[in-house]
Tab-separated table of C-alpha atoms in Angstrom:
chain	number	residue	atom	x	y	z
A	24	UNK	CA	-0.053	-0.017	0.005
A	25	UNK	CA	1.340	3.410	-0.995
A	26	UNK	CA	0.281	5.099	2.238
A	27	UNK	CA	2.407	2.791	4.339
A	28	UNK	CA	5.485	3.505	2.143
A	29	UNK	CA	4.809	7.137	2.040
A	30	UNK	CA	4.406	7.390	5.840
A	31	UNK	CA	7.714	5.600	6.342
A	32	UNK	CA	9.511	7.978	3.905
A	33	UNK	CA	7.873	11.039	5.437
A	34	UNK	CA	9.045	9.918	8.891
A	35	UNK	CA	12.595	9.368	7.594
A	36	UNK	CA	12.651	12.807	6.037
A	37	UNK	CA	11.571	14.561	9.215
A	38	UNK	CA	14.170	12.689	11.252
A	39	UNK	CA	16.863	13.320	8.639
A	40	UNK	CA	15.979	17.029	8.583
A	41	UNK	CA	16.199	17.332	12.429
A	42	UNK	CA	19.633	15.773	12.552
A	43	UNK	CA	20.832	19.275	11.569
A	44	UNK	CA	17.624	21.214	12.021
A	45	UNK	CA	18.687	23.895	9.478
A	46	UNK	CA	16.485	25.256	6.835
A	47	UNK	CA	19.333	25.488	4.270
A	48	UNK	CA	20.689	22.019	5.007
A	49	UNK	CA	21.177	20.367	1.570
A	50	UNK	CA	18.905	17.455	0.776
A	51	UNK	CA	20.419	14.062	0.491
A	52	UNK	CA	17.681	12.008	-1.212
A	53	UNK	CA	18.510	8.374	-0.828
A	54	UNK	CA	16.176	7.194	-3.607
A	55	UNK	CA	16.779	6.968	-7.362
A	56	UNK	CA	15.665	10.056	-9.324
A	57	UNK	CA	13.222	8.130	-11.542
A	58	UNK	CA	11.375	6.585	-8.618
A	59	UNK	CA	8.198	7.543	-6.885
A	60	UNK	CA	10.044	7.275	-3.550
A	61	UNK	CA	12.427	10.022	-4.704
A	62	UNK	CA	9.526	12.340	-5.381
A	63	UNK	CA	7.973	11.499	-1.959
A	64	UNK	CA	11.195	12.274	-0.156
A	65	UNK	CA	11.613	15.460	-1.988
A	66	UNK	CA	8.027	16.494	-1.339
A	67	UNK	CA	8.317	16.069	2.428
A	68	UNK	CA	11.758	17.730	2.509
A	69	UNK	CA	10.236	20.806	0.861
A	70	UNK	CA	7.407	20.675	3.348
A	71	UNK	CA	9.684	20.295	6.331
A	72	UNK	CA	11.866	23.233	5.343
A	73	UNK	CA	8.795	25.376	4.711
A	74	UNK	CA	7.341	24.367	8.107
A	75	UNK	CA	10.411	25.905	9.826
A	76	UNK	CA	10.312	28.970	7.546
A	77	UNK	CA	6.766	29.602	8.654
A	78	UNK	CA	8.008	29.383	12.229
A	79	UNK	CA	10.677	32.005	11.621
A	80	UNK	CA	8.361	34.479	9.963
A	81	UNK	CA	5.850	34.373	12.960
A	82	UNK	CA	8.507	35.821	15.278
A	83	UNK	CA	6.686	38.996	16.503
A	84	UNK	CA	10.089	40.800	16.771
A	85	UNK	CA	11.252	39.991	13.366
A	86	UNK	CA	12.739	42.854	11.275
A	87	UNK	CA	10.285	43.846	8.545
A	88	UNK	CA	12.992	43.531	5.912
A	89	UNK	CA	13.899	39.977	7.216
A	90	UNK	CA	10.182	39.158	7.283
A	91	UNK	CA	9.842	40.179	3.560
A	92	UNK	CA	12.873	37.996	2.707
A	93	UNK	CA	11.260	34.928	4.402
A	94	UNK	CA	7.870	35.712	2.835
A	95	UNK	CA	9.444	35.548	-0.633
A	96	UNK	CA	11.368	32.377	0.179
A	97	UNK	CA	8.020	30.841	1.390
A	98	UNK	CA	6.505	31.851	-1.900
A	99	UNK	CA	9.273	30.130	-3.870
A	100	UNK	CA	9.105	27.147	-1.618
A	101	UNK	CA	5.314	26.847	-2.025
A	102	UNK	CA	5.807	26.847	-5.800
A	103	UNK	CA	8.324	24.027	-5.572
A	104	UNK	CA	5.837	22.140	-3.461
A	105	UNK	CA	3.106	22.557	-6.056
A	106	UNK	CA	5.427	21.545	-8.779
A	107	UNK	CA	6.419	18.336	-6.920
A	108	UNK	CA	2.759	17.434	-6.241
A	109	UNK	CA	2.115	17.739	-10.010
A	110	UNK	CA	5.123	15.521	-10.757
A	111	UNK	CA	3.629	12.888	-8.377
A	112	UNK	CA	0.368	13.158	-10.176
A	113	UNK	CA	2.139	12.748	-13.506
A	114	UNK	CA	3.621	9.452	-12.177
A	115	UNK	CA	0.145	8.214	-11.408
A	116	UNK	CA	-1.317	9.442	-14.793
A	117	UNK	CA	1.373	7.355	-16.504
A	118	UNK	CA	0.899	4.487	-14.289
A	119	UNK	CA	-2.856	4.299	-14.977
A	120	UNK	CA	-2.676	5.431	-18.585
A	121	UNK	CA	-3.949	2.093	-19.882
A	122	UNK	CA	-6.791	1.613	-17.381
A	123	UNK	CA	-10.189	1.885	-19.095
A	124	UNK	CA	-12.679	3.614	-16.706
A	125	UNK	CA	-15.971	1.888	-16.200
A	126	UNK	CA	-19.086	3.495	-17.547
A	127	UNK	CA	-20.157	4.645	-14.079
A	128	UNK	CA	-16.693	5.652	-12.993
A	129	UNK	CA	-16.594	8.826	-10.802
A	130	UNK	CA	-13.974	11.475	-10.393
A	131	UNK	CA	-12.516	12.144	-6.999
A	132	UNK	CA	-12.625	15.623	-5.290
A	133	UNK	CA	-8.831	15.745	-5.290
A	134	UNK	CA	-6.053	13.893	-7.131
A	135	UNK	CA	-3.933	11.285	-5.437
A	136	UNK	CA	-0.895	13.515	-5.190
A	137	UNK	CA	-2.789	16.283	-3.437
A	138	UNK	CA	-4.099	13.730	-0.874
A	139	UNK	CA	-0.537	12.495	-0.434
A	140	UNK	CA	0.437	16.189	0.035
A	141	UNK	CA	-1.961	16.308	3.048
A	142	UNK	CA	-0.405	13.105	4.379
A	143	UNK	CA	3.074	14.719	4.300
A	144	UNK	CA	1.838	17.749	6.203
A	145	UNK	CA	0.099	15.549	8.731
A	146	UNK	CA	3.381	13.755	9.346
A	147	UNK	CA	4.961	17.110	10.278
A	148	UNK	CA	2.081	17.930	12.574
A	149	UNK	CA	2.429	14.514	14.246
A	150	UNK	CA	6.123	14.852	14.714
A	151	UNK	CA	5.944	18.388	16.231
A	152	UNK	CA	2.902	17.628	18.439
A	153	UNK	CA	4.722	14.614	19.831
A	154	UNK	CA	7.618	16.872	20.671
A	155	UNK	CA	5.276	18.991	22.635
A	156	UNK	CA	4.247	16.034	24.750
A	157	UNK	CA	7.869	15.362	25.667
A	158	UNK	CA	8.835	18.856	26.831
A	159	UNK	CA	10.058	19.079	30.348
A	160	UNK	CA	9.611	22.815	30.676
A	161	UNK	CA	5.898	22.889	30.533
A	162	UNK	CA	3.007	21.897	32.790
A	163	UNK	CA	1.399	18.467	32.741
A	164	UNK	CA	-1.821	20.144	31.556
A	165	UNK	CA	0.100	21.376	28.459
A	166	UNK	CA	1.489	17.824	27.917
A	167	UNK	CA	-1.968	16.199	28.300
A	168	UNK	CA	-3.605	18.689	25.984
A	169	UNK	CA	-1.019	18.083	23.383
A	170	UNK	CA	-1.292	14.291	23.782
A	171	UNK	CA	-5.068	14.540	23.128
A	172	UNK	CA	-4.307	16.600	19.950
A	173	UNK	CA	-1.639	14.039	18.999
A	174	UNK	CA	-4.211	11.140	19.337
A	175	UNK	CA	-6.593	13.007	16.919
A	176	UNK	CA	-3.782	13.566	14.464
A	177	UNK	CA	-2.831	9.823	14.578
A	178	UNK	CA	-6.424	8.829	13.923
A	179	UNK	CA	-6.590	11.360	11.101
A	180	UNK	CA	-3.451	9.770	9.507
A	181	UNK	CA	-4.987	6.355	9.730
A	182	UNK	CA	-8.140	7.565	7.927
A	183	UNK	CA	-6.363	9.485	5.383
A	184	UNK	CA	-3.936	6.643	4.616
A	185	UNK	CA	-6.839	4.347	4.121
A	186	UNK	CA	-8.624	6.833	1.823
A	187	UNK	CA	-5.499	7.198	-0.383
A	188	UNK	CA	-5.067	3.464	-0.704
A	189	UNK	CA	-8.800	2.969	-1.541
A	190	UNK	CA	-8.633	5.852	-4.128
A	191	UNK	CA	-5.623	4.403	-5.951
A	192	UNK	CA	-7.222	0.876	-5.844
A	193	UNK	CA	-10.452	2.390	-7.347
A	194	UNK	CA	-8.485	4.141	-10.092
A	195	UNK	CA	-6.653	1.026	-10.945
A	196	UNK	CA	-9.882	-0.987	-11.050
A	197	UNK	CA	-11.598	1.608	-13.298
A	198	UNK	CA	-14.085	2.613	-10.631
A	199	UNK	CA	-12.639	6.196	-10.475
A	200	UNK	CA	-10.590	8.150	-12.895
A	201	UNK	CA	-7.992	10.801	-12.532
A	202	UNK	CA	-8.426	14.329	-13.824
A	203	UNK	CA	-5.569	16.673	-12.844
A	204	UNK	CA	-5.908	20.371	-12.966
A	205	UNK	CA	-2.644	22.372	-12.874
A	206	UNK	CA	-2.764	24.861	-9.930
A	207	UNK	CA	-1.995	27.774	-12.247
A	208	UNK	CA	-0.754	29.891	-9.350
A	209	UNK	CA	-0.664	33.542	-10.509
A	210	UNK	CA	1.220	35.397	-7.876
A	211	UNK	CA	4.698	34.203	-8.919
A	212	UNK	CA	4.067	34.792	-12.655
A	213	UNK	CA	5.267	38.056	-13.999
A	214	UNK	CA	2.757	37.727	-16.843
A	215	UNK	CA	-0.311	37.236	-14.561
A	216	UNK	CA	0.432	39.229	-11.338
A	217	UNK	CA	-0.566	42.843	-12.095
A	218	UNK	CA	1.908	44.221	-9.584
A	219	UNK	CA	4.702	42.340	-11.360
A	220	UNK	CA	3.821	43.108	-14.952
A	221	UNK	CA	2.909	46.620	-13.954
A	222	UNK	CA	6.451	47.097	-12.723
A	223	UNK	CA	7.745	46.152	-16.124
A	224	UNK	CA	6.155	49.144	-17.844
C-alpha cells in the first residue's frame, strides 16, 4: 500500500532534517531520481523546510526586511511544493494510462498527489505535536492537551492513509478516474500578477 510506504518515507525525511535542524541544509535524497520514492522524499523535505520557514516568519520581533525576505522564500518554496505534487500526479497518470474507466466511474474531489500532500503535512504535525508532549519545561496540563491533539492527528493519519489506498485501488480498477488540474498559481508569474507586470512598464 502506498500510504504505508509514504508514511515511512515522510518519517525518515523529518528525522533526517532534524539531525541538523537547518532550513538550508542540503537534501540528500537516498532514492533513485526516476522513482516515486524520490518524489515522496523530495516532497516532504520541501514541506519540512517550509514548516520551519513559517515558524521564523511568525516571530513577533522579526525585522520587517527580514520578514519580507522569508515571505518571498516561502512563496518560492510553495511553488516548488506545487510543482512536486504535480510531478507525483504525472507519475500516477502514466501508471494508470492504460486503465479503461468503467461507464459509471466517478472522479474524486482531489487527485492522489494532493491527498498525499496532506499526508506529508500531517506527518509534520504529528512529529511536532509529539515533541510538545515530551517537553520538560511545560506543565502536565500542556502535555496532556498536546497528547489529546496527537491522538486525533494519529487517527486522522490512519483514516487519510486508508482513503488514499482506496482511491488508488479504485482508479486501478476503473471505478474512479484521474483528472488533474494544474494549480495555475498567478502570484509568482510576472505575466499574470498585475503588480509584477505593472512594474515592467
